[in-house]
Amino acid sequence: MTATLEPTATSDAPTPTFDSLDPATGDLVGTHPVTSRAEVDAAVARARAAADWWGNLGFGERAEYLLTWRSVITRRIAQLAHLSHRETGKPHGDAQLEIVLAIDHIAWAAKHAKKVLGPQKVRSGLLMANQAATVQYQALGVVGVIGPWNYPVFTPMGSIAYALAAGNTVVFKPSEYTPGVGQWLADTFREVVHGRDVLQVVTGLGETGNALCTAAVDKLAFTGSGATGKKVMAACAENLTPVIIEAGGKDSLIVDEDADLEKAAEAALWGGMSNAGQTCIGTERVYVHEKVFDAFMGEILDQAKGLRAGSDAGAQIGPITMPSQLKIIQSHIDDAIAKGANVALGGSDAVGERFVQPTILTHVPEDSTEITQETFGPTLAINPVRSMDEAVELTNATAYGLAGAVFSKSQGMDIARRIRSGMTSVNSVIAFAGVPTLPFGGVGQSGFGRIHGPDGLKEFTYAKAITRQKFKPVMMLTTFARDAKTDDRVAQLITVLHGGKKTLK
Ligand code: NAD
């Protein structure tokens, strides 16, 4: 277990605490307070007070602070990667990679907030030609962020950095499996802003998360499972608190007959197995054109040689961070095999006490849980398809809609557009996550709302529209003194403007 799920109180420590454990060894990594409802409310109140200062800084000054924080994280990247490695079990290199991406996002959000959110003049139209029209995007106030453990830096940062850059203060509830990483992020930010409560952490279990949902926050950004997402929405509904839900997925990678099979196999293997398959935008299904199916299988099995899970330096796959997931992974593999899937690598015995060895199944029935539910383990279901139409149809035959990938030389973009998901990479995998200008989020059971890019900045604001009268209108419309003559002229004007049968060319 990486976290004792029952809070413990002792006479020495009146505040209940919980432990964060190394999933590879079971060693204690740290002990953290279970933040109570009253303490969450107090943190939100402090955040509200700090929002006055932070929100009233200009975009430029906020960017300075955020860029300083970015530099601090960069200089101490080894320290943070080590902590993430210990709490999640992921290899050092993988821990570093997600921090690298997060750093790039902080810099982008800091540098672009003014341009995206600052006042912009817009056209006022003929009817209101005497008005100057302006729109600007204003900070909401206090944003609550609830994060998962699988990418404990990159994932919550998509909300934290963008919310801060937009002028909000943040109260962050990290996963109970990675509280140390969350605390590290808040501590370093506090150093940068000289002790102010701009980014605070409240550690704890689900109860603490629920307290944040019902606290006086102005928006709640949740990343985690769909099941918890529904509870978060229900709790937020009490106060009409708006939510962003970044939930799970069942992404596919499509391989066309003209694809570069070596690259497609490399991408499928990494997309499915890296981070032990515990990636929301990881590859779980692969649909391969039947004409190249055998060649693709030969390639991926060849590349998978030597790939294994373990805690030694030679292992490229770490442990399963959340022990309860082992049962789910086992059940999906077993269900697929029972329904007739072929085992190409690994199989039922691949699931151990802490680690799962890479498993590749083929000809997996579409009604098995290995295809229909998020497995969140190092498994791939690879099925042949007769055409790209069938590949798209099967890809879209899921309640999820998070991301995906397509390998095709001639019709990659066309196939990508037909996939019902928030993000698709053509001839690579997961590339969109590293492009700060692109929005990140899903549809259907994968959630709604967007982090990253201009959409991600706007997500943590409200649009403020202002009109300023420049000169007296030719026709005064908003007055009880309006006469019948004016009404006639309005009717004539609108007929001239919109009464024709013109169609768009
Ligand atoms: P989870 O739903 O178990 O927990 C997520 C967070 O919610 C944790 O901090 C947890 O303490 C908190 N929580 C639990 N109960 C709560 C409640 N009643 N009210 C409020 N908060 C509560 O998810 P997890 O196991 O930490 O993460 C894995 C899941 O996250 C997977 O489904 C994965 O696909 C998804 N995920 C999605 C994205 C994305 O961007 N779409 C990114 C990473 C992970």
Short mmCIF file of C-alpha atoms in Angstrom, two decimals, residues 40-55 141-144 167-172 190 196-200 212 216-218:
data_model
loop_
_atom_site.label_atom_id
_atom_site.label_comp_id
_atom_site.label_asym_id
_atom_site.label_seq_id
_atom_site.Cartn_x
_atom_site.Cartn_y
_atom_site.Cartn_z
CA VAL A 40 -9.83 23.35 4.28
CA ASP A 41 -12.27 26.24 4.81
CA ALA A 42 -9.53 28.19 6.58
CA ALA A 43 -7.10 27.54 3.70
CA VAL A 44 -9.71 28.77 1.22
CA ALA A 45 -10.28 31.89 3.35
CA ARG A 46 -6.53 32.59 3.35
CA ALA A 47 -6.46 32.02 -0.41
CA ARG A 48 -9.32 34.54 -0.76
CA ALA A 49 -7.33 37.14 1.18
CA ALA A 50 -4.21 36.45 -0.92
CA ALA A 51 -6.27 36.71 -4.12
CA ASP A 52 -6.57 40.44 -3.47
CA TRP A 53 -2.80 40.85 -3.75
CA TRP A 54 -2.16 38.27 -6.46
CA GLY A 55 -5.17 39.20 -8.56
CA GLY A 141 -10.85 34.25 -7.36
CA VAL A 142 -9.97 30.99 -5.61
CA VAL A 143 -9.60 27.77 -7.60
CA GLY A 144 -9.63 24.34 -5.96
CA GLY A 167 -4.76 35.75 -11.53
CA ASN A 168 -6.43 33.19 -9.23
CA THR A 169 -5.07 31.76 -6.02
CA VAL A 170 -5.14 27.97 -5.67
CA VAL A 171 -5.84 25.41 -2.96
CA PHE A 172 -4.52 22.04 -4.14
CA ARG A 190 5.58 29.88 -1.13
CA ARG A 196 1.96 34.41 0.82
CA ASP A 197 -0.96 31.97 0.51
CA VAL A 198 -1.15 32.03 -3.27
CA LEU A 199 -0.73 28.26 -3.72
CA GLN A 200 -1.57 26.10 -0.70
CA LEU A 212 -12.61 21.36 -0.98
CA ALA A 216 -16.13 28.61 -0.94
CA VAL A 217 -14.04 28.07 -4.08
CA ASP A 218 -14.98 29.74 -7.35
#
